[in-house]
GROMACS .gro file of C-alpha atoms in nm:
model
  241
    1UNK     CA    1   0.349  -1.077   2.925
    2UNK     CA    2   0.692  -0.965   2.911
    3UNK     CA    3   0.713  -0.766   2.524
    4UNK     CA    4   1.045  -0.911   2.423
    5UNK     CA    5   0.817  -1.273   2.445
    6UNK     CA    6   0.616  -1.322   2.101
    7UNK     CA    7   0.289  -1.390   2.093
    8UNK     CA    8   0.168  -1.724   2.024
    9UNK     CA    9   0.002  -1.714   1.616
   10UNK     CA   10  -0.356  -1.897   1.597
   11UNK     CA   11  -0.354  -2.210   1.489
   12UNK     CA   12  -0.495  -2.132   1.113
   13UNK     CA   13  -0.244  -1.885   1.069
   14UNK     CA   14   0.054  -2.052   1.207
   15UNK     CA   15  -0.054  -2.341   0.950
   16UNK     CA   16  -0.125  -2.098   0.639
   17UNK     CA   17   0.263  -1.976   0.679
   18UNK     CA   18   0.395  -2.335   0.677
   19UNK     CA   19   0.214  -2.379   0.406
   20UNK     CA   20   0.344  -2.106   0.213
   21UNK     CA   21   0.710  -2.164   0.294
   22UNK     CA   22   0.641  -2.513   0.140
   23UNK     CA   23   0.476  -2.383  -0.147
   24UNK     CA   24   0.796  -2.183  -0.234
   25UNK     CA   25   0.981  -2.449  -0.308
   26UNK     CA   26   0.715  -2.616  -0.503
   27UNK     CA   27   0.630  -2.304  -0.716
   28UNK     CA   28   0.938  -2.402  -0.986
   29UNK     CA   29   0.814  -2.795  -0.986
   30UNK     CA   30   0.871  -2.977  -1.339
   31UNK     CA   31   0.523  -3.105  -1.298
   32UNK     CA   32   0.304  -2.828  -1.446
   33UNK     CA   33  -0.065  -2.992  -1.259
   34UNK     CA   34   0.157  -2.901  -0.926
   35UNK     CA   35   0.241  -2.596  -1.025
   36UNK     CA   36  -0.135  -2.514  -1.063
   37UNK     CA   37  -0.220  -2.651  -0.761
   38UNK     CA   38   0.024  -2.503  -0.565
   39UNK     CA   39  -0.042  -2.149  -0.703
   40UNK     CA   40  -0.444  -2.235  -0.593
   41UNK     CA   41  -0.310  -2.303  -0.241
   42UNK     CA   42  -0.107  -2.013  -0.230
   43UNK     CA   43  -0.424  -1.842  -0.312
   44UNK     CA   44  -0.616  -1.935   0.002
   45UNK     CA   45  -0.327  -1.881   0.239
   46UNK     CA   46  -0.301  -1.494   0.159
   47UNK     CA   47  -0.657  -1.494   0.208
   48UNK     CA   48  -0.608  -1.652   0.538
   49UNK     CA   49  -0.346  -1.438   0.657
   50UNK     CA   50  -0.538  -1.080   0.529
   51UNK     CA   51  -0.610  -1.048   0.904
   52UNK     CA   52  -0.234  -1.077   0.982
   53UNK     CA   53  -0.027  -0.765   0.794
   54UNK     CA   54   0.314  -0.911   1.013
   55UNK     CA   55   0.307  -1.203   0.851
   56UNK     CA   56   0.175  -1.113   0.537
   57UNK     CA   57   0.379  -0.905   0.427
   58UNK     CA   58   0.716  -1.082   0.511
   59UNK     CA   59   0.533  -1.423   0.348
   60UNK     CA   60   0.466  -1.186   0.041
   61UNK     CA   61   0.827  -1.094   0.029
   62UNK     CA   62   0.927  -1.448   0.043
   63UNK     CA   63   0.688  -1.596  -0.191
   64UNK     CA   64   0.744  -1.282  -0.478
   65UNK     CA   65   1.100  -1.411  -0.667
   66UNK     CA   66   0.954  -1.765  -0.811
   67UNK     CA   67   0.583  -1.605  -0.787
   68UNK     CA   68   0.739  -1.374  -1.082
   69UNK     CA   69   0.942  -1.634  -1.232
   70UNK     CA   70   0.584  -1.799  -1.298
   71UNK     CA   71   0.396  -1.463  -1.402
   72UNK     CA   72   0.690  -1.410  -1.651
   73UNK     CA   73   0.827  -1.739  -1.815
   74UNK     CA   74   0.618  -2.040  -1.801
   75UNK     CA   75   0.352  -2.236  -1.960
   76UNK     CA   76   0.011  -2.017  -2.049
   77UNK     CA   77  -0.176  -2.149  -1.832
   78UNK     CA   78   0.087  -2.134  -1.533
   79UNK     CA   79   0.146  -1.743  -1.612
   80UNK     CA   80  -0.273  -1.741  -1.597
   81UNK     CA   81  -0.327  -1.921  -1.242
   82UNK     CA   82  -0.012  -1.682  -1.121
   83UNK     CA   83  -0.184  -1.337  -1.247
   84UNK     CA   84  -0.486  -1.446  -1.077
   85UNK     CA   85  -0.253  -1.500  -0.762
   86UNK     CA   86  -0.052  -1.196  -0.775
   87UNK     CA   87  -0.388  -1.002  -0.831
   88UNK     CA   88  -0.534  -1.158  -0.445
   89UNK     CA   89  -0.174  -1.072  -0.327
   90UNK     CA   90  -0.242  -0.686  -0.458
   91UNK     CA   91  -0.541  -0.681  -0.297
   92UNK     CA   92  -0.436  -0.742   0.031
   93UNK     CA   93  -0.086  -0.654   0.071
   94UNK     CA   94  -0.145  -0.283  -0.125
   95UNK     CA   95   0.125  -0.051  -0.133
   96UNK     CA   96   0.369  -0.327   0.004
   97UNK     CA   97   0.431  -0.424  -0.372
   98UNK     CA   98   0.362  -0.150  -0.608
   99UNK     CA   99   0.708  -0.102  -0.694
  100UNK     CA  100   0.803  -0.462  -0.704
  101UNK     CA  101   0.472  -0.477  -0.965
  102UNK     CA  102   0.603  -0.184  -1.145
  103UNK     CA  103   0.955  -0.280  -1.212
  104UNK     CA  104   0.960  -0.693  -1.214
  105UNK     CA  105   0.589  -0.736  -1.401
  106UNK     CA  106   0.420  -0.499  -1.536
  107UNK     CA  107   0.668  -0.499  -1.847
  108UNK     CA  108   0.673  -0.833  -1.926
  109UNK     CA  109   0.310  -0.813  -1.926
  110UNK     CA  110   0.298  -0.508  -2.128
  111UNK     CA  111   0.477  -0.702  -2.344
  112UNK     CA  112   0.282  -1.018  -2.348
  113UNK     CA  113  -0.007  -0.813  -2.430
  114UNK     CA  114   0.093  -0.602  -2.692
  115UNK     CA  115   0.261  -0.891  -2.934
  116UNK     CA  116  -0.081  -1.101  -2.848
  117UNK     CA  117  -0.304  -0.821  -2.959
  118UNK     CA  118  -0.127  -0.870  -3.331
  119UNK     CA  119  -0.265  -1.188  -3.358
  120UNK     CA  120  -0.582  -1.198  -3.219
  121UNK     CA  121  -0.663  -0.834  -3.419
  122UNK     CA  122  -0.669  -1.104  -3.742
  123UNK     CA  123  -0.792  -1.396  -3.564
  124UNK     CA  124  -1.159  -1.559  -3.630
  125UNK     CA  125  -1.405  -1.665  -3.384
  126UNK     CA  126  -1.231  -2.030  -3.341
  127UNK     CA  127  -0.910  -1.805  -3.149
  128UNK     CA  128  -1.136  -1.773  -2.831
  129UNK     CA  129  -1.063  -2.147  -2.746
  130UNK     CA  130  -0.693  -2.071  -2.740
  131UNK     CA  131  -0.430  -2.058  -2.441
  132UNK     CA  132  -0.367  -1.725  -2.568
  133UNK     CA  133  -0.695  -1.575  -2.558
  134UNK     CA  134  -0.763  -1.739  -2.203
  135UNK     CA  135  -0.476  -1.539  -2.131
  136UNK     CA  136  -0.525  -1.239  -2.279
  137UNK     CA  137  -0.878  -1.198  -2.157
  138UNK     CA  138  -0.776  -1.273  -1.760
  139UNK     CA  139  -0.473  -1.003  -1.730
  140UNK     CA  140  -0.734  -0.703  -1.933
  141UNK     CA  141  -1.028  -0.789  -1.719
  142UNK     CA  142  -0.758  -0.811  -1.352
  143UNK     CA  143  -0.504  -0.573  -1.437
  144UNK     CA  144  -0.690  -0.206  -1.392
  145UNK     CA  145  -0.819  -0.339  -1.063
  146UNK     CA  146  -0.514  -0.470  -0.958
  147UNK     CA  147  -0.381  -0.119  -1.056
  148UNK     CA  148  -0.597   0.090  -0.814
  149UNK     CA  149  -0.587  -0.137  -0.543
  150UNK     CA  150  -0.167  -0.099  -0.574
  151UNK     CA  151  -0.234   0.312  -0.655
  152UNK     CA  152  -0.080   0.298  -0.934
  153UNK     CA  153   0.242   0.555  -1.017
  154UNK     CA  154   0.254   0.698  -1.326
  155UNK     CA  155   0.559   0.539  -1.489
  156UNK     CA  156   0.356   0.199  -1.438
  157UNK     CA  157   0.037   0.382  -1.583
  158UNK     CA  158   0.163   0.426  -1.885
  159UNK     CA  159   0.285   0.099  -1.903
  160UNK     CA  160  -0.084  -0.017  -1.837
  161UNK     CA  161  -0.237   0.212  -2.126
  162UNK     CA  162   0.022   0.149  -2.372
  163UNK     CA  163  -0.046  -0.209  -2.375
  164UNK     CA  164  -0.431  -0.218  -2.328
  165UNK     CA  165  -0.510   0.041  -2.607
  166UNK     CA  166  -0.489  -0.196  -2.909
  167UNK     CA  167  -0.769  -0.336  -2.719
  168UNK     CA  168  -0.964  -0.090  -2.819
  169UNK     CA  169  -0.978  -0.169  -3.133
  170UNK     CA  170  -1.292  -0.286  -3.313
  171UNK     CA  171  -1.139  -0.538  -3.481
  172UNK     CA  172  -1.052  -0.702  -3.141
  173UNK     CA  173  -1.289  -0.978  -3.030
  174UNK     CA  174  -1.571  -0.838  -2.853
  175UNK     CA  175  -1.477  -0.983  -2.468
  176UNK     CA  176  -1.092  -0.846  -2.489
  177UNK     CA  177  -1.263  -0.510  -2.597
  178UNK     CA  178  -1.513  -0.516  -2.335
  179UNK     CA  179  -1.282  -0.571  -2.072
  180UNK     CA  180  -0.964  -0.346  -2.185
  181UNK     CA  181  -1.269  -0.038  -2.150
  182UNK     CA  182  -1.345  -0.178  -1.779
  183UNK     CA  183  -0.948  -0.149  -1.756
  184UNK     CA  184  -0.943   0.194  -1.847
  185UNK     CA  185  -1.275   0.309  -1.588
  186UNK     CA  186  -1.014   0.154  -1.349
  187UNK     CA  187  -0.726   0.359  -1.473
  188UNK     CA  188  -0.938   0.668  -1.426
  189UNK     CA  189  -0.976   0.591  -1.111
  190UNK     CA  190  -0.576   0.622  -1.051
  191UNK     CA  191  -0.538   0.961  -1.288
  192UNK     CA  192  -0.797   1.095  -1.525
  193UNK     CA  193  -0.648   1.335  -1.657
  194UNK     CA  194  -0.341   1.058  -1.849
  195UNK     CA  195  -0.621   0.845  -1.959
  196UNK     CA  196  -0.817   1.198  -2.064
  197UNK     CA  197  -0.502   1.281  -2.250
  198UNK     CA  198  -0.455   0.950  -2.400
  199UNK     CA  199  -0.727   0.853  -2.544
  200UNK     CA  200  -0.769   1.196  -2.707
  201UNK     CA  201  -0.437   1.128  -2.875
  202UNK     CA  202  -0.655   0.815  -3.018
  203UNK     CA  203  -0.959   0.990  -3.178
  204UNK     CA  204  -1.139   1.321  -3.086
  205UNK     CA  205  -1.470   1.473  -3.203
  206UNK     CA  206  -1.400   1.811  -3.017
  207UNK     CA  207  -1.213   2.123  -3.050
  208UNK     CA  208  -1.097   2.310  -2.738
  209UNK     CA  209  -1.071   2.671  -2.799
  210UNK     CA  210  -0.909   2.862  -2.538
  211UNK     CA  211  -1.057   3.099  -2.321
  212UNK     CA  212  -0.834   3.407  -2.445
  213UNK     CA  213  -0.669   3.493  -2.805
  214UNK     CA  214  -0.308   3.530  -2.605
  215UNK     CA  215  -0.319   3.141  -2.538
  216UNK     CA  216  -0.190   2.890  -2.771
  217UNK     CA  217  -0.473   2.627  -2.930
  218UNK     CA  218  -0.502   2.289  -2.794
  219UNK     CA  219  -0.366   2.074  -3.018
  220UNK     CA  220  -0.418   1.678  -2.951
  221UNK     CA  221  -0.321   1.421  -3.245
  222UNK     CA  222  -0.673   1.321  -3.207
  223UNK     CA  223  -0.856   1.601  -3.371
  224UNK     CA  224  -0.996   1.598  -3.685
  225UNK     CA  225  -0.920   1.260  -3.778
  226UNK     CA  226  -1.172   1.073  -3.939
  227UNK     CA  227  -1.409   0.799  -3.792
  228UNK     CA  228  -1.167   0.528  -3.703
  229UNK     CA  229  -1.114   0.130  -3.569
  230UNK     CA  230  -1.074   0.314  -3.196
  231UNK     CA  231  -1.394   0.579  -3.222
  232UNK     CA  232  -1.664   0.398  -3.042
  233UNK     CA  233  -1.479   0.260  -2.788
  234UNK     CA  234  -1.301   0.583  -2.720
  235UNK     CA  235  -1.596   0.782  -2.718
  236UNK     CA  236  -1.766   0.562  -2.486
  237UNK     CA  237  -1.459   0.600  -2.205
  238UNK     CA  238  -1.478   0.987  -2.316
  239UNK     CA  239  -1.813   0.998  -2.192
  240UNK     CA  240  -1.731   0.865  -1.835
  241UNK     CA  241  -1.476   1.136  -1.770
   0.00000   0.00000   0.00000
């Protein structure tokens, strides 16, 4: 075969990048049900096309403008349904979109996180049947995975700790705390050392003397603070490192 001629695309994935292109123009539908549904299609046709990085990636590329337009203004449960898609899309197309992640998402979602936290830090036990919550609890519990499959850099680390530290609070409900510390086993992952440092700057129950009388003490805000809202949770992660 003559290599200026392309090869012919199996059927299934010829049909999976039809699909998508229709699904493009579907993704900013009035109709939030087809919104949902076409986000769940969208789904399955990156997992079809996994085997196919040339036409992945340029049906990632296509796909990413309303994909974000959904992740970052839209109904709850459309922002939801698209997390849960961008997180398949991470997982497959890798490097391809950390810095599309880092610069069009992650701070909206930083955001979304950290003005949610200031509610559900007061809320009873009848806020877990909220949009909100829902929410909330997807991105913690997708987010530090999505973050080591993409290899995170650390200008979007921080982004990721800032916003999933309130978290670990024990005044959160228990599931949002449970799954911001799985975040953060992810995150050390990507650097341990930045999530050493941080959560030392949130409570710690050592001193570090160093090794000769010539060297400055460590000094982290941590120290000597008294139990607080952060210390179990904290000293849990601590452990792991």
């Amino acid at each position: 075969m003559s290599p200026d001629v392309k090869k012919e695309l199996p059927v299934h994935i010829q049909i999976a990048k039809d699909v998508i292109e229709r699904c493009i123009h579907l993704l900013s539908h009035r109709s939030l049900k087809l919104r949902l549904k076409v986000l769940d299609v969208l789904e399955m046709c990156v997992i079809v096309l996994q085997s196919h990085e040339n036409e992945l990636l340029p049906a990632a590329h296509r796909v990413w403008p309303p994909l974000v337009q959904r992740l970052t203004n839209d109904d709850p449960r459309v922002v939801r349904q698209a997390f849960q898609t961008l997180c398949i899309l991470g997982e497959k197309c890798g490097n391809f979109l950390r810095s599309r992640v880092t610069k069009d998402v992650l701070p909206k979602l930083s955001n979304m996180l950290q003005s949610h936290a200031s509610v559900s830090i007061k809320a009873g036990p009848l806020y877990t049947h909220t949009l909100a919550y829902k929410l909330q609890l997807t991105v913690l519990q997708g987010l530090g995975t999505l973050c080591e499959k993409l290899d995170l850099a650390e200008n979007g680390l921080d982004v990721v700790i800032n916003a999933a530290v309130p978290y670990l609070s024990s005044r959160q409900p228990c599931k949002l705390q449970e799954a911001s510390c799985r975040m953060f086993i992810h995150l050390m992952q990507i650097d341990p050392d930045a999530v050493w440092l941080f959560l030392n700057e949130l409570y710690c129950s050592h001193s570090y003397e160093p090794p000769h009388a010539s060297l400055h003490p460590v000094k982290l805000h941590g120290m000597g603070n008294p139990r607080n809202e952060y210390t179990d949770n904290v000293s849990q992660l601590l452990d792991k490192l």
